[in-house]
XYZ file of C-alpha atoms in Angstrom:
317
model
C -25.551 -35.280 -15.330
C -22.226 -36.506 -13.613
C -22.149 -36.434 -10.384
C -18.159 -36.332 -9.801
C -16.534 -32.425 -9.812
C -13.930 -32.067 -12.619
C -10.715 -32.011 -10.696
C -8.679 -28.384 -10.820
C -6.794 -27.774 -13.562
C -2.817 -28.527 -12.102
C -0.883 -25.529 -14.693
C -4.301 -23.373 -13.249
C -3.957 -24.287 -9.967
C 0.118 -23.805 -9.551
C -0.225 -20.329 -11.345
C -2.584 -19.330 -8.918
C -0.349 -20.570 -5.996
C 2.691 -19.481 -7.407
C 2.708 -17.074 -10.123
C 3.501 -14.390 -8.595
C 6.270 -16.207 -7.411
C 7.664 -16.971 -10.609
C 7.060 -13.256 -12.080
C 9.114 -11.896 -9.192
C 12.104 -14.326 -9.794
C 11.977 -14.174 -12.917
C 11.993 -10.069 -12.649
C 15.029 -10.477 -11.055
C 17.250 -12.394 -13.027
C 16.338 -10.510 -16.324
C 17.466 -7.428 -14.263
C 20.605 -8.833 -12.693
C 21.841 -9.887 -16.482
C 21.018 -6.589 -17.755
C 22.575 -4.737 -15.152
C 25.692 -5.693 -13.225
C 24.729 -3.200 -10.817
C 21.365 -4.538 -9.825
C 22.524 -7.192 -7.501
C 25.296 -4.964 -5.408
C 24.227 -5.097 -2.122
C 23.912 -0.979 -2.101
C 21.294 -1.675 -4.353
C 19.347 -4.360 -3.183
C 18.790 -2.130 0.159
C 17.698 1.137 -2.101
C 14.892 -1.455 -3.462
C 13.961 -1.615 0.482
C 13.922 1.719 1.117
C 11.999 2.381 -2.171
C 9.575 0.001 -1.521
C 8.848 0.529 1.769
C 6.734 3.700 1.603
C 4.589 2.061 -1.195
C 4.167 -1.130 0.693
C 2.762 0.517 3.799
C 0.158 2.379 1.911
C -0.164 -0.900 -0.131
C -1.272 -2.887 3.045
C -4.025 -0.359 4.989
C -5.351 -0.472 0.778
C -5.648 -4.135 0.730
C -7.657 -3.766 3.831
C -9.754 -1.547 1.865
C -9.874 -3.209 -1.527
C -11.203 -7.037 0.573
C -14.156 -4.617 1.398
C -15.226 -4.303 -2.294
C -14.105 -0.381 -1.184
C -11.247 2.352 -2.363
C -8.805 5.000 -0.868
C -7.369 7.501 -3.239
C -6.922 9.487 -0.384
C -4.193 7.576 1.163
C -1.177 10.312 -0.790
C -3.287 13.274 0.651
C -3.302 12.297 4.012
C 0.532 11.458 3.541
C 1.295 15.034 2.689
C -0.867 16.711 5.234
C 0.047 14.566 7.712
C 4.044 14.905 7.360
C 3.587 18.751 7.368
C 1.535 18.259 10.620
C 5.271 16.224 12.136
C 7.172 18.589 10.553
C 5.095 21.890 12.451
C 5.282 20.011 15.552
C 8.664 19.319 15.337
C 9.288 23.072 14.937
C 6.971 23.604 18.069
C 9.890 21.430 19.601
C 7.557 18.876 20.587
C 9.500 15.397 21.087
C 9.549 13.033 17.901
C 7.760 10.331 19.881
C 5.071 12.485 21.246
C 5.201 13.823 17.326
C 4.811 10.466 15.964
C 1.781 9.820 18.137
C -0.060 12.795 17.472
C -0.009 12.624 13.700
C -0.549 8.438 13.932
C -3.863 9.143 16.046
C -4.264 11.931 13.213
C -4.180 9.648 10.105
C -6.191 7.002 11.991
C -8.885 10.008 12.321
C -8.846 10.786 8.767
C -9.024 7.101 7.519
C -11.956 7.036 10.211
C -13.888 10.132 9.162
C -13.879 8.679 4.992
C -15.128 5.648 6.434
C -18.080 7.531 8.348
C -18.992 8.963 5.205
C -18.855 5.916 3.227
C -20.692 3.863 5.990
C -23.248 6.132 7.244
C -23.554 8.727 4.519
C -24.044 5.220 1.649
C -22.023 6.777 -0.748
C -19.734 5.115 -3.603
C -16.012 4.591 -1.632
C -14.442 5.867 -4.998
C -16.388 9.188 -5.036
C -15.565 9.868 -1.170
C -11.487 9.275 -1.130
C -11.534 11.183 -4.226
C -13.014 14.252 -2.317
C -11.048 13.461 0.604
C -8.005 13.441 -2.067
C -8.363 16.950 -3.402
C -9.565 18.409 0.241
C -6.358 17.382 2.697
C -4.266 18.492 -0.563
C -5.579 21.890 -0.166
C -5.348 21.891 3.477
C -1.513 21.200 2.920
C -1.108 23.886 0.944
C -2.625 26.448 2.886
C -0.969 25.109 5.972
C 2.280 25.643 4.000
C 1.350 28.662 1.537
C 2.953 26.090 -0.886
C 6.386 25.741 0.478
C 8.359 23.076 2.057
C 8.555 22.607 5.888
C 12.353 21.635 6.603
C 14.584 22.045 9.310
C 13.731 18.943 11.066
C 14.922 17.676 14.752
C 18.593 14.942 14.710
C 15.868 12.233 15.740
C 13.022 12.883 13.373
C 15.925 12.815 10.453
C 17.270 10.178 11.769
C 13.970 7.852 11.936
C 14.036 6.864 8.666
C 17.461 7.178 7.581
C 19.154 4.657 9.966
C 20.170 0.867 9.990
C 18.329 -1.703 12.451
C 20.048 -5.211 12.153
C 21.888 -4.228 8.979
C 18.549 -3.488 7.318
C 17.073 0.266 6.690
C 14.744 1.224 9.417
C 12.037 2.032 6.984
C 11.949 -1.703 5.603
C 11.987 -2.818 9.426
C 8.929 -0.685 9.639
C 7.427 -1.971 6.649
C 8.429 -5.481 7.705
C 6.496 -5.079 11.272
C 3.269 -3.224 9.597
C 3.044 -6.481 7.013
C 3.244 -8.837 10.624
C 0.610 -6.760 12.378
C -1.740 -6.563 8.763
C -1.105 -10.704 8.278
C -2.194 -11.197 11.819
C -5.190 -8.608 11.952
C -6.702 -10.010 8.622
C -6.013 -13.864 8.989
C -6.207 -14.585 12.872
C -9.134 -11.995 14.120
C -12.861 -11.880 13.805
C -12.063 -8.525 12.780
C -9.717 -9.815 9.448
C -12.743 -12.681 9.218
C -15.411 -9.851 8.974
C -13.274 -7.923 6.247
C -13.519 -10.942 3.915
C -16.957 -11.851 4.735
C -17.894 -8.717 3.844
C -16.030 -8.189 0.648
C -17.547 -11.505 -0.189
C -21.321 -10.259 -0.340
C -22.359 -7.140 2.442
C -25.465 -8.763 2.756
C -24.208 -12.063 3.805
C -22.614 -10.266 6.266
C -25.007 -8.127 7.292
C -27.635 -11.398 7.965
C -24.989 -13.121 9.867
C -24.508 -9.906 12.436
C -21.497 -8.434 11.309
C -21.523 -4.503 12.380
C -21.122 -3.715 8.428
C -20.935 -0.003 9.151
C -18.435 0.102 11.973
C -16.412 -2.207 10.107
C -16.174 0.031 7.000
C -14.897 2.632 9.365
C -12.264 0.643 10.859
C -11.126 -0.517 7.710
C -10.413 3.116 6.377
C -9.236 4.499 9.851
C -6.421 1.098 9.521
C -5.754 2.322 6.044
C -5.598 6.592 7.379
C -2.876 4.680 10.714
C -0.659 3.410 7.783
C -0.355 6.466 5.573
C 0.587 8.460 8.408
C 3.665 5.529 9.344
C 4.404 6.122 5.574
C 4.652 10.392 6.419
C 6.636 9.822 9.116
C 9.146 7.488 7.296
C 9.103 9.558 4.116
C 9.407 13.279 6.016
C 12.151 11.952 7.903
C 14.118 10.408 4.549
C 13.527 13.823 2.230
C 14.841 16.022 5.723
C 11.512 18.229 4.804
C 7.912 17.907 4.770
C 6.818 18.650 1.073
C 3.322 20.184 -0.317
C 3.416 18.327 -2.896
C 4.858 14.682 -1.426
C 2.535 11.716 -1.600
C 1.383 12.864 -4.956
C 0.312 9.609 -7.414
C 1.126 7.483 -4.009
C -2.324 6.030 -4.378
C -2.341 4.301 -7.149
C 0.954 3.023 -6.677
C -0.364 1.376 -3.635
C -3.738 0.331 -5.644
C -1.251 -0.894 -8.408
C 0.929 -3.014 -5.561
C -2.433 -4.668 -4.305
C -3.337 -5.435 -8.106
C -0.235 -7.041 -9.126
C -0.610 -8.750 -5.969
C -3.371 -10.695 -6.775
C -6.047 -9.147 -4.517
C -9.387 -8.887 -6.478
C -10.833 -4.916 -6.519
C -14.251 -6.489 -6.525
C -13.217 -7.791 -2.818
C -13.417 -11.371 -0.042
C -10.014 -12.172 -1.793
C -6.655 -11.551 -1.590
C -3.847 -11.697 1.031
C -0.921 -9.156 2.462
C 1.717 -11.330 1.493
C 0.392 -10.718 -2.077
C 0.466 -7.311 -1.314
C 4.246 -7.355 -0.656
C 5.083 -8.956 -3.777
C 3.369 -6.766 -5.502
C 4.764 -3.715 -4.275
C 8.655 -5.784 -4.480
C 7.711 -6.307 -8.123
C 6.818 -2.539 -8.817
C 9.823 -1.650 -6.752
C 12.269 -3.931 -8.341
C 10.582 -3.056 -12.109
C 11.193 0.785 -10.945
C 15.024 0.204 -10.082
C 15.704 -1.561 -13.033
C 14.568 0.793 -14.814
C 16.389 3.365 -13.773
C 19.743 1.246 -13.786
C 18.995 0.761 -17.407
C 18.393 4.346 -18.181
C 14.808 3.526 -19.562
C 12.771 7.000 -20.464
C 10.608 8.200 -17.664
C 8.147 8.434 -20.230
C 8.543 4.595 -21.032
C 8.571 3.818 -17.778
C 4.528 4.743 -17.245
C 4.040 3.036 -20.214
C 5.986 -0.514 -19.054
C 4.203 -0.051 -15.266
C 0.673 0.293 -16.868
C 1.065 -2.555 -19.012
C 2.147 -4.921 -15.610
C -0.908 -3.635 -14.219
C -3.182 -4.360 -16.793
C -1.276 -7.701 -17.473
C -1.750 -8.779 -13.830
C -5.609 -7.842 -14.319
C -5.845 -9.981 -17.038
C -4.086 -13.001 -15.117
C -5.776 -12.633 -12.335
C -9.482 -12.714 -14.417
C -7.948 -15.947 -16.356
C -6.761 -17.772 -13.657
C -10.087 -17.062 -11.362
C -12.335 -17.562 -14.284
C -14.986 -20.553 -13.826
């Protein structure tokens, strides 16, 4: 038997560097020749504000997802969390006592899934699902079903502003990916999410807190559904029932596409964000181009499964 390790296979090796990469650019130079329209700079900062939402849910999910876990919650908690703002904006509370409130309040949701799923030992998938269908209800009884609009100048104005020439919901979006990058890549904290999407065992041998890390992990995820309420109440000027609805596998989809492996211990933020960019930008292009809603399920489920299939070839032994 040789001795010397077959060296890495260089086409292999760039695609897994850079594919996603390529895919994007490519993305957008078919749409900029289809559509003279795409590249207008109105446009280019609709993709931002688009995106944004999605990409904040994306990142507390890719959290999730390195733990070998799953939030389908995370469009539940979006809706029930805006409504909360929205109330307490009626109660004439100010916006940044609001946006407090309802961010300790998502935090507490993402923490109490992750008690179940620690403590309770049961299947991720089976708790966010439950979590899912309960904080929709609450929503709609807190509303009786109808939208809660009417908001404050400031709480409006939150998310429908420009910081630096760029909407403030992409500057958001831009300061939760620097906070995620830094949490997961330069703290024992990011180190113990890997190590335990890796194997849980592993972890557990070398003295990671397994369970408390779990929670965490969801409560991060619950903190960055309720930045994406705050930004999305204040852009539709109303807190909707309904809103967040199909947000969560959007977000799953953006961490897919972006190269982070569901089976967990690999994957990075700055995936994530290409993901969600590629989604966005395959969305708007869409839509310049007229293309059938019905299509446009069709074209998004086939990227997903596509990337799925990439990402197996390229990590296969």
């Amino acid at each position: 038997m040789s001795l010397v390790q077959a060296s890495p296979n260089p086409v292999r090796l760039t695609l897994s560097r850079y594919g996603l990469w390529f895919i994007f650019a490519a993305l957008v130079i078919v749409a900029s020749l289809l559509s003279d329209r795409f590249l207008t700079g109105g446009n280019l900062l609709n993709i931002a504000r688009q995106t944004s939402v999605n990409a904040l849910l994306a990142f507390g999910m890719t959290a999730v997802i390195l733990t070998a876990g799953i939030d389908l919650s995370v469009g539940s908690i979006v809706a029930v969390v805006g409504v909360g703002a929205a109330l307490l904006d009626h109660a004439g509370l100010p916006f940044g006592l609001t946006a407090v409130l309802v961010l300790v309040a998502g935090g507490v949701i993402g923490a109490l899934n992750g008690l179940v799923v620690a403590y309770g030992r049961i299947a991720p998938f089976v708790v966010t699902l439950a979590a899912l269908t309960i904080w929709r209800g609450v929503t709609l009884v807190m509303t009786d079903g109808t939208p809660v609009s009417g908001l404050s100048s400031t709480f409006q104005a939150f998310g429908n502003t420009d910081w630096l020439g760029l909407p403030s919901t992409a500057i958001v979006a831009l300061i939760a990916l620097a906070v995620t990058w830094f949490a997961l890549r330069r703290t024992a904290w990011g180190r113990g999410i890997y190590a335990l999407g890796s194997s849980e065992d592993a972890a557990r041998f070398a003295g990671l807190g397994v369970e408390k890390l779990k929670v965490t992990v969801y409560a991060f995820s619950g903190l960055l559904s309720a930045v994406a309420a705050l930004l999305l109440t204040s852009r539709l000027f109303s807190a909707q029932p309904t809103a967040g609805s199909g947000f969560e596998l959007d977000a799953i989809a953006a961490v897919v596409v972006g190269g982070t492996s569901l089976s967990g211990g690999r994957g990075t933020v700055i995936g994530t964000l290409l993901g969600a960019l590629i989604i966005g930008v395959l969305n708007n292009a869409m839509n310049l181009l007229d293309v059938n809603a019905f299509y446009q399920q069709i074209v998004k489920g086939g990227v997903i499964l596509g990337a799925l299939l990439l990402e197996r070839l390229l990590n296969r032994n």
